[in-house]
XYZ file of C-alpha atoms in Angstrom:
286
model
C -1.521 -8.448 -34.880
C 1.643 -8.556 -32.776
C 1.900 -4.736 -32.746
C -1.687 -4.438 -31.546
C -0.973 -6.902 -28.727
C 2.049 -4.881 -27.612
C -0.009 -1.713 -27.611
C -2.609 -3.466 -25.486
C 0.048 -4.459 -22.950
C 1.228 -0.875 -22.784
C -2.248 0.270 -21.769
C -2.507 -2.137 -18.806
C -2.446 -0.459 -15.387
C 0.820 -0.893 -13.484
C -0.634 -2.941 -10.596
C -1.461 -5.709 -13.050
C 2.253 -6.080 -13.786
C 3.471 -5.855 -10.189
C 5.674 -8.763 -9.053
C 5.009 -10.017 -5.531
C 8.320 -10.000 -3.635
C 9.599 -13.352 -2.341
C 9.108 -13.759 1.385
C 12.120 -15.585 2.855
C 11.470 -18.459 5.245
C 12.090 -17.455 8.836
C 13.637 -19.609 11.574
C 10.255 -20.701 12.941
C 9.061 -21.895 9.543
C 12.389 -23.619 8.929
C 12.217 -25.426 12.270
C 8.649 -26.538 11.561
C 9.779 -28.057 8.261
C 12.780 -29.696 9.928
C 10.576 -31.149 12.667
C 8.375 -32.733 10.015
C 11.486 -34.222 8.411
C 12.689 -35.415 11.826
C 9.337 -37.101 12.412
C 9.643 -38.976 9.130
C 13.277 -39.946 9.741
C 12.523 -41.147 13.269
C 9.700 -43.280 11.903
C 12.035 -44.902 9.396
C 14.565 -45.600 12.136
C 11.905 -47.251 14.301
C 10.876 -49.357 11.303
C 14.506 -50.381 10.801
C 14.913 -51.333 14.462
C 11.668 -53.293 14.354
C 12.732 -55.265 11.305
C 16.094 -56.002 12.875
C 14.548 -57.111 16.162
C 12.151 -59.475 14.410
C 14.967 -60.845 12.261
C 17.207 -61.527 15.265
C 14.379 -63.245 17.161
C 13.609 -65.511 14.210
C 17.247 -66.200 13.342
C 18.169 -67.038 16.935
C 15.360 -69.594 17.110
C 16.393 -71.142 13.796
C 20.066 -71.270 14.748
C 19.341 -72.917 18.089
C 17.304 -75.552 16.275
C 20.077 -76.043 13.702
C 22.533 -76.568 16.554
C 20.424 -79.428 17.893
C 17.978 -77.636 20.134
C 14.247 -78.220 20.301
C 12.042 -76.085 18.061
C 10.700 -73.034 19.890
C 7.259 -71.829 18.903
C 6.890 -69.497 21.896
C 8.996 -66.622 20.617
C 9.130 -63.314 22.521
C 6.910 -60.503 21.352
C 8.876 -57.728 19.623
C 9.153 -54.579 21.722
C 9.894 -52.092 18.947
C 6.276 -51.753 17.755
C 5.201 -51.189 21.364
C 7.719 -48.374 21.790
C 6.967 -47.009 18.336
C 3.304 -46.706 19.255
C 4.340 -44.074 21.828
C 6.904 -42.305 19.669
C 4.730 -41.923 16.576
C 1.944 -39.778 18.084
C 4.507 -38.106 20.318
C 6.376 -36.829 17.281
C 3.070 -35.828 15.689
C 2.509 -33.515 18.647
C 5.998 -32.068 18.216
C 5.185 -31.277 14.594
C 1.861 -29.671 15.510
C 3.510 -27.457 18.101
C 6.215 -26.181 15.766
C 3.599 -25.499 13.094
C 1.642 -23.383 15.568
C 4.730 -21.352 16.362
C 5.548 -20.979 12.668
C 2.047 -19.694 11.932
C 2.162 -17.211 14.797
C 5.617 -16.029 13.745
C 4.192 -15.311 10.292
C 1.328 -13.319 11.798
C -1.298 -15.957 11.044
C -3.692 -17.858 13.255
C -2.729 -21.542 13.615
C -5.145 -23.947 11.950
C -6.408 -26.170 14.740
C -8.485 -29.305 14.351
C -8.764 -32.557 16.267
C -5.230 -33.711 15.452
C -3.822 -32.725 18.821
C -6.517 -34.424 20.867
C -6.344 -37.583 18.769
C -2.554 -37.784 18.992
C -2.655 -37.280 22.757
C -5.196 -40.085 23.132
C -2.877 -42.358 21.150
C 0.038 -41.484 23.433
C -2.067 -42.351 26.480
C -3.135 -45.700 25.058
C 0.374 -46.563 23.902
C 1.904 -45.830 27.303
C -0.560 -48.226 28.871
C 0.448 -50.796 26.256
C 4.129 -50.806 27.242
C 3.388 -53.531 29.765
C 2.894 -55.944 26.848
C 6.679 -56.123 26.398
C 8.721 -56.566 29.602
C 11.510 -53.989 29.831
C 12.898 -51.179 31.979
C 10.342 -48.712 30.694
C 10.076 -45.125 32.031
C 9.262 -44.703 35.708
C 5.795 -43.619 36.798
C 7.097 -40.136 37.592
C 8.609 -39.707 34.127
C 5.399 -40.997 32.575
C 3.216 -38.591 34.542
C 5.327 -35.558 33.708
C 5.704 -36.588 30.089
C 2.011 -37.268 29.649
C 1.166 -33.875 31.119
C 3.675 -32.325 28.740
C 2.012 -34.007 25.787
C -1.394 -32.851 27.024
C -0.205 -29.248 27.000
C 1.298 -29.635 23.526
C -1.948 -31.113 22.237
C -3.942 -27.989 23.091
C -4.566 -25.151 20.618
C -2.650 -21.923 21.052
C -4.461 -19.506 23.387
C -6.073 -16.458 21.861
C -3.816 -13.439 21.629
C -0.526 -15.246 22.220
C 2.457 -14.658 19.947
C 5.152 -17.103 18.863
C 7.584 -16.131 21.602
C 4.920 -16.296 24.290
C 3.647 -19.710 23.205
C 7.125 -21.219 23.028
C 8.104 -19.812 26.420
C 4.890 -20.977 28.078
C 5.269 -24.510 26.731
C 9.015 -25.006 27.005
C 8.681 -27.029 30.199
C 6.016 -29.220 28.623
C 8.286 -29.789 25.633
C 11.160 -30.798 27.915
C 9.020 -33.300 29.841
C 7.455 -34.800 26.720
C 10.838 -35.273 25.057
C 12.288 -36.812 28.224
C 9.511 -39.392 28.129
C 10.241 -40.260 24.496
C 13.937 -40.579 25.269
C 13.192 -42.838 28.236
C 11.003 -45.062 26.059
C 13.946 -45.566 23.712
C 16.377 -45.754 26.641
C 18.876 -43.327 28.119
C 21.413 -46.156 28.268
C 21.965 -49.511 26.609
C 20.079 -51.414 29.333
C 16.921 -49.349 29.652
C 13.831 -48.910 27.528
C 13.762 -50.293 24.026
C 17.561 -50.285 23.873
C 17.675 -52.756 26.753
C 15.303 -55.132 24.981
C 17.238 -54.881 21.729
C 20.464 -55.614 23.613
C 18.934 -58.802 25.021
C 17.728 -59.855 21.577
C 21.166 -59.212 20.106
C 22.955 -61.158 22.840
C 20.615 -64.122 22.347
C 21.282 -63.962 18.609
C 25.044 -63.880 19.204
C 24.809 -66.872 21.547
C 22.851 -68.778 18.908
C 25.536 -67.984 16.322
C 28.222 -69.355 18.634
C 26.072 -72.405 19.312
C 26.026 -73.229 15.619
C 29.801 -72.872 15.541
C 30.188 -75.258 18.476
C 27.931 -77.816 16.807
C 30.160 -78.110 13.749
C 32.597 -80.632 15.223
C 31.713 -83.296 12.659
C 32.363 -81.018 9.690
C 35.400 -81.289 7.465
C 38.194 -78.763 8.067
C 37.160 -76.695 5.050
C 33.518 -76.729 6.123
C 34.478 -75.721 9.648
C 36.543 -72.833 8.306
C 33.671 -71.664 6.105
C 31.318 -71.837 9.089
C 33.826 -69.978 11.249
C 34.168 -67.190 8.693
C 30.408 -66.838 8.330
C 29.788 -66.683 12.070
C 32.635 -64.256 12.692
C 31.366 -61.956 9.942
C 27.915 -62.004 11.504
C 29.257 -61.303 14.995
C 31.420 -58.430 13.737
C 28.424 -56.483 12.438
C 27.280 -53.438 14.401
C 24.643 -54.062 17.025
C 21.316 -52.217 17.205
C 22.333 -49.864 20.005
C 24.119 -47.306 17.833
C 21.087 -46.348 15.728
C 18.803 -46.503 18.773
C 21.117 -44.174 20.695
C 21.038 -41.734 17.782
C 17.268 -41.628 18.129
C 17.698 -40.423 21.720
C 20.194 -37.844 20.505
C 17.797 -36.558 17.846
C 15.042 -36.156 20.428
C 17.428 -34.125 22.591
C 17.600 -31.537 19.804
C 13.842 -30.886 19.886
C 13.550 -28.662 23.008
C 16.271 -26.185 21.962
C 14.747 -26.091 18.477
C 11.367 -25.294 20.038
C 12.898 -22.416 21.980
C 14.721 -21.195 18.864
C 11.483 -21.206 16.874
C 9.804 -18.973 19.427
C 12.777 -16.623 19.560
C 13.261 -16.492 15.792
C 16.800 -17.727 16.333
C 18.463 -18.561 13.017
C 21.470 -20.127 14.756
C 19.136 -22.433 16.660
C 17.486 -23.481 13.409
C 20.908 -24.212 11.908
C 21.873 -26.305 14.938
C 18.696 -28.351 14.611
C 19.333 -28.826 10.909
C 22.816 -30.145 11.710
C 21.417 -32.563 14.298
C 18.897 -33.870 11.793
C 21.573 -34.238 9.107
C 23.687 -36.317 11.481
C 20.727 -38.560 12.267
C 19.845 -38.985 8.608
C 23.449 -39.976 7.924
C 23.264 -42.724 10.547
C 19.888 -43.816 9.205
C 21.286 -44.126 5.683
C 24.002 -46.492 6.942
C 21.822 -48.542 9.297
C 21.889 -52.250 8.525
Protein backbone atom coordinates (compact mmCIF):
# COMPACT_ATOMS: atom_id res chain seq x y z
CA UNK A 1 0.00 0.00 0.00
CA UNK A 2 2.77 2.44 0.91
CA UNK A 3 4.81 1.47 -2.18
CA UNK A 4 1.81 2.08 -4.43
CA UNK A 5 1.32 5.53 -2.87
CA UNK A 6 4.96 6.43 -3.51
CA UNK A 7 4.65 5.32 -7.11
CA UNK A 8 1.57 7.49 -7.46
CA UNK A 9 3.48 10.51 -6.17
CA UNK A 10 6.22 9.85 -8.68
CA UNK A 11 3.73 10.08 -11.53
CA UNK A 12 2.41 13.52 -10.52
CA UNK A 13 3.32 16.34 -12.91
CA UNK A 14 6.02 18.69 -11.62
CA UNK A 15 3.82 21.81 -11.42
CA UNK A 16 1.73 20.11 -8.75
CA UNK A 17 4.81 19.98 -6.52
CA UNK A 18 6.06 23.50 -7.22
CA UNK A 19 6.64 25.65 -4.12
CA UNK A 20 5.52 29.27 -4.42
CA UNK A 21 8.47 31.49 -3.48
CA UNK A 22 8.03 33.79 -0.47
CA UNK A 23 7.47 37.39 -1.46
CA UNK A 24 9.28 39.67 1.01
CA UNK A 25 7.39 42.64 2.42
CA UNK A 26 8.48 45.88 0.79
CA UNK A 27 8.86 49.27 2.49
CA UNK A 28 5.39 50.44 1.45
CA UNK A 29 3.72 47.37 2.92
CA UNK A 30 5.82 47.67 6.07
CA UNK A 31 4.87 51.32 6.51
CA UNK A 32 1.19 50.50 6.02
CA UNK A 33 1.40 47.90 8.79
CA UNK A 34 3.30 50.31 11.04
CA UNK A 35 0.71 53.04 10.44
CA UNK A 36 -2.02 50.65 11.54
CA UNK A 37 -0.02 49.92 14.69
CA UNK A 38 0.54 53.65 15.23
CA UNK A 39 -3.20 54.24 14.93
CA UNK A 40 -3.88 51.65 17.62
CA UNK A 41 -1.13 52.96 19.91
CA UNK A 42 -2.30 56.55 19.53
CA UNK A 43 -5.82 55.47 20.43
CA UNK A 44 -4.58 53.81 23.60
CA UNK A 45 -2.64 56.93 24.53
CA UNK A 46 -5.72 59.10 24.05
CA UNK A 47 -7.68 56.68 26.24
CA UNK A 48 -4.98 56.94 28.91
CA UNK A 49 -5.01 60.74 28.80
CA UNK A 50 -8.80 60.75 28.99
CA UNK A 51 -8.85 58.51 32.04
CA UNK A 52 -6.21 60.63 33.73
CA UNK A 53 -8.04 63.87 32.97
CA UNK A 54 -11.30 62.53 34.38
CA UNK A 55 -9.51 61.21 37.45
CA UNK A 56 -7.81 64.54 38.16
CA UNK A 57 -11.08 66.46 37.74
CA UNK A 58 -12.89 64.15 40.16
CA UNK A 59 -10.03 63.97 42.66
CA UNK A 60 -9.55 67.74 42.72
CA UNK A 61 -13.23 68.24 43.53
CA UNK A 62 -13.12 65.63 46.28
CA UNK A 63 -9.93 67.03 47.79
CA UNK A 64 -11.29 70.58 47.84
CA UNK A 65 -14.36 69.30 49.66
CA UNK A 66 -12.20 67.32 52.10
CA UNK A 67 -10.24 70.50 52.82
CA UNK A 68 -13.43 72.28 53.85
CA UNK A 69 -14.69 73.63 50.57
CA UNK A 70 -18.25 73.47 49.30
CA UNK A 71 -19.21 70.48 47.17
CA UNK A 72 -18.92 71.24 43.45
CA UNK A 73 -21.39 69.54 41.16
CA UNK A 74 -20.56 71.72 38.15
CA UNK A 75 -17.36 69.99 37.08
CA UNK A 76 -15.64 70.93 33.81
CA UNK A 77 -16.28 68.78 30.78
CA UNK A 78 -13.27 66.63 29.87
CA UNK A 79 -11.49 67.82 26.73
CA UNK A 80 -9.71 64.59 25.81
CA UNK A 81 -12.75 62.90 24.23
CA UNK A 82 -13.37 66.06 22.19
CA UNK A 83 -9.81 66.03 20.86
CA UNK A 84 -9.89 62.27 20.39
CA UNK A 85 -12.95 62.60 18.19
CA UNK A 86 -10.74 64.48 15.69
CA UNK A 87 -7.69 62.27 16.03
CA UNK A 88 -9.47 58.94 15.63
CA UNK A 89 -10.88 59.45 12.11
CA UNK A 90 -7.79 61.45 11.22
CA UNK A 91 -5.60 58.44 11.90
CA UNK A 92 -8.06 56.24 10.03
CA UNK A 93 -7.40 58.37 6.95
CA UNK A 94 -3.65 58.00 7.46
CA UNK A 95 -4.06 54.23 7.50
CA UNK A 96 -6.21 54.25 4.37
CA UNK A 97 -3.66 56.34 2.50
CA UNK A 98 -0.71 54.11 3.36
CA UNK A 99 -2.74 51.04 2.38
CA UNK A 100 -3.41 52.59 -1.02
CA UNK A 101 0.28 53.19 -1.55
CA UNK A 102 1.11 49.66 -0.39
CA UNK A 103 -1.37 48.17 -2.85
CA UNK A 104 -0.04 50.25 -5.73
CA UNK A 105 3.54 49.37 -4.82
CA UNK A 106 2.57 45.70 -5.05
CA UNK A 107 1.02 46.24 -8.48
CA UNK A 108 -2.56 45.90 -7.25
CA UNK A 109 -5.53 48.22 -7.41
CA UNK A 110 -6.42 49.67 -3.98
CA UNK A 111 -9.72 48.43 -2.58
CA UNK A 112 -11.84 51.53 -2.12
CA UNK A 113 -15.16 51.74 -0.33
CA UNK A 114 -16.91 54.41 1.70
CA UNK A 115 -14.36 54.39 4.52
CA UNK A 116 -12.60 57.52 3.34
CA UNK A 117 -15.74 59.59 2.92
CA UNK A 118 -17.12 58.46 6.27
CA UNK A 119 -13.88 59.21 8.11
CA UNK A 120 -13.66 62.65 6.52
CA UNK A 121 -17.22 63.45 7.60
CA UNK A 122 -16.29 62.46 11.16
CA UNK A 123 -13.27 64.77 11.08
CA UNK A 124 -15.48 67.65 9.94
CA UNK A 125 -18.04 67.06 12.68
CA UNK A 126 -15.38 66.63 15.35
CA UNK A 127 -13.62 69.87 14.42
CA UNK A 128 -16.90 71.70 14.84
CA UNK A 129 -17.28 70.03 18.23
CA UNK A 130 -14.03 71.44 19.63
CA UNK A 131 -15.93 74.49 20.83
CA UNK A 132 -17.56 72.29 23.49
CA UNK A 133 -14.32 72.39 25.51
CA UNK A 134 -12.68 75.82 25.86
CA UNK A 135 -9.00 75.70 24.91
CA UNK A 136 -6.40 77.17 22.55
CA UNK A 137 -7.51 74.95 19.69
CA UNK A 138 -6.01 75.23 16.17
CA UNK A 139 -6.47 78.52 14.35
CA UNK A 140 -8.98 78.83 11.53
CA UNK A 141 -6.17 78.82 8.97
CA UNK A 142 -4.70 75.58 10.33
CA UNK A 143 -8.16 74.04 10.41
CA UNK A 144 -8.91 75.00 6.81
CA UNK A 145 -5.63 73.65 5.48
CA UNK A 146 -5.85 70.52 7.59
CA UNK A 147 -9.43 69.82 6.60
CA UNK A 148 -8.54 70.20 2.93
CA UNK A 149 -5.63 67.83 3.49
CA UNK A 150 -7.95 65.25 5.02
CA UNK A 151 -10.38 65.69 2.12
CA UNK A 152 -7.62 64.85 -0.35
CA UNK A 153 -6.54 61.83 1.70
CA UNK A 154 -10.12 60.58 1.83
CA UNK A 155 -10.38 60.31 -1.95
CA UNK A 156 -9.63 57.10 -3.88
CA UNK A 157 -6.40 56.89 -5.84
CA UNK A 158 -6.81 58.24 -9.39
CA UNK A 159 -6.81 55.75 -12.22
CA UNK A 160 -3.40 55.00 -13.65
CA UNK A 161 -1.35 56.47 -10.81
CA UNK A 162 1.52 54.52 -9.26
CA UNK A 163 2.71 54.48 -5.66
CA UNK A 164 5.36 57.14 -6.17
CA UNK A 165 2.99 59.42 -8.05
CA UNK A 166 0.23 59.14 -5.45
CA UNK A 167 2.57 59.82 -2.54
CA UNK A 168 4.16 62.80 -4.28
CA UNK A 169 0.81 64.29 -5.27
CA UNK A 170 -0.56 64.01 -1.73
CA UNK A 171 2.51 64.87 0.31
CA UNK A 172 1.31 68.43 0.91
CA UNK A 173 -2.10 67.18 1.99
CA UNK A 174 -0.43 64.76 4.40
CA UNK A 175 1.66 67.57 5.88
CA UNK A 176 -1.37 69.82 6.43
CA UNK A 177 -3.52 67.04 7.89
CA UNK A 178 -0.79 66.01 10.33
CA UNK A 179 -0.19 69.63 11.34
CA UNK A 180 -3.86 69.89 12.26
CA UNK A 181 -3.69 66.74 14.41
CA UNK A 182 -0.58 68.03 16.13
CA UNK A 183 -2.25 71.38 16.81
CA UNK A 184 -5.27 69.63 18.31
CA UNK A 185 -2.96 67.89 20.78
CA UNK A 186 -0.86 71.05 21.18
CA UNK A 187 2.52 72.12 19.85
CA UNK A 188 3.41 73.34 23.34
CA UNK A 189 2.27 72.73 26.90
CA UNK A 190 -0.24 75.61 26.82
CA UNK A 191 -2.03 74.96 23.55
CA UNK A 192 -4.58 72.42 22.40
CA UNK A 193 -5.36 69.44 24.57
CA UNK A 194 -2.02 69.77 26.34
CA UNK A 195 -3.04 73.20 27.61
CA UNK A 196 -6.28 71.85 29.04
CA UNK A 197 -4.52 68.93 30.68
CA UNK A 198 -1.99 71.33 32.21
CA UNK A 199 -4.83 73.34 33.77
CA UNK A 200 -6.45 70.18 35.12
CA UNK A 201 -3.14 69.04 36.59
CA UNK A 202 -2.44 72.40 38.23
CA UNK A 203 -5.92 72.43 39.79
CA UNK A 204 -5.32 68.90 41.07
CA UNK A 205 -1.96 69.92 42.55
CA UNK A 206 -3.55 72.94 44.25
CA UNK A 207 -6.22 70.69 45.74
CA UNK A 208 -3.53 68.34 47.07
CA UNK A 209 -1.77 71.26 48.76
CA UNK A 210 -5.10 72.46 50.13
CA UNK A 211 -5.59 69.15 51.90
CA UNK A 212 -2.10 69.45 53.35
CA UNK A 213 -2.84 72.94 54.65
CA UNK A 214 -6.07 71.76 56.26
CA UNK A 215 -4.30 69.20 58.43
CA UNK A 216 -3.33 71.59 61.22
CA UNK A 217 -5.42 69.75 63.81
CA UNK A 218 -3.81 66.38 63.08
CA UNK A 219 -1.31 64.72 65.36
CA UNK A 220 2.36 64.96 64.35
CA UNK A 221 2.38 61.39 63.04
CA UNK A 222 -0.83 61.97 61.08
CA UNK A 223 0.56 65.18 59.63
CA UNK A 224 3.72 63.38 58.55
CA UNK A 225 1.71 60.61 56.91
CA UNK A 226 -0.39 63.20 55.09
CA UNK A 227 2.74 65.08 54.04
CA UNK A 228 4.32 61.93 52.62
CA UNK A 229 1.17 61.02 50.71
CA UNK A 230 0.76 64.47 49.19
CA UNK A 231 4.43 64.77 48.27
CA UNK A 232 4.35 61.36 46.58
CA UNK A 233 1.32 62.43 44.58
CA UNK A 234 2.90 65.74 43.56
CA UNK A 235 6.14 64.04 42.52
CA UNK A 236 4.40 61.90 39.90
CA UNK A 237 4.88 62.81 36.24
CA UNK A 238 2.31 65.15 34.78
CA UNK A 239 0.25 64.40 31.66
CA UNK A 240 2.32 66.57 29.32
CA UNK A 241 5.06 64.03 28.64
CA UNK A 242 2.81 61.38 27.08
CA UNK A 243 0.78 64.04 25.25
CA UNK A 244 3.96 65.54 23.79
CA UNK A 245 4.99 62.09 22.58
CA UNK A 246 1.73 61.92 20.66
CA UNK A 247 2.74 65.08 18.78
CA UNK A 248 6.14 63.54 18.12
CA UNK A 249 4.60 60.35 16.74
CA UNK A 250 2.41 62.36 14.37
CA UNK A 251 5.51 64.18 13.12
CA UNK A 252 6.84 60.84 11.86
CA UNK A 253 3.84 60.27 9.57
CA UNK A 254 4.69 62.61 6.64
CA UNK A 255 8.25 61.29 6.12
CA UNK A 256 6.89 57.75 6.38
CA UNK A 257 4.32 58.60 3.70
CA UNK A 258 7.06 59.87 1.41
CA UNK A 259 9.19 56.79 2.15
CA UNK A 260 6.30 54.49 1.27
CA UNK A 261 5.93 56.11 -2.13
CA UNK A 262 9.66 55.98 -2.78
CA UNK A 263 10.08 52.41 -1.55
CA UNK A 264 12.62 53.71 0.95
CA UNK A 265 13.63 50.97 3.39
CA UNK A 266 15.57 53.44 5.56
CA UNK A 267 12.45 55.58 5.86
CA UNK A 268 10.45 52.55 6.95
CA UNK A 269 13.09 51.75 9.58
CA UNK A 270 13.00 55.33 10.87
CA UNK A 271 9.22 55.16 11.23
CA UNK A 272 9.49 51.84 13.02
CA UNK A 273 11.95 53.40 15.48
CA UNK A 274 9.61 56.34 16.10
CA UNK A 275 6.73 53.99 16.78
CA UNK A 276 8.87 51.86 19.11
CA UNK A 277 9.78 54.95 21.12
CA UNK A 278 6.13 55.93 21.41
CA UNK A 279 5.08 52.44 22.45
CA UNK A 280 7.78 52.51 25.13
CA UNK A 281 6.35 55.73 26.57
CA UNK A 282 2.84 54.32 26.34
CA UNK A 283 3.86 51.22 28.29
CA UNK A 284 5.15 53.40 31.14
CA UNK A 285 2.30 55.93 31.16
CA UNK A 286 0.59 56.20 34.53
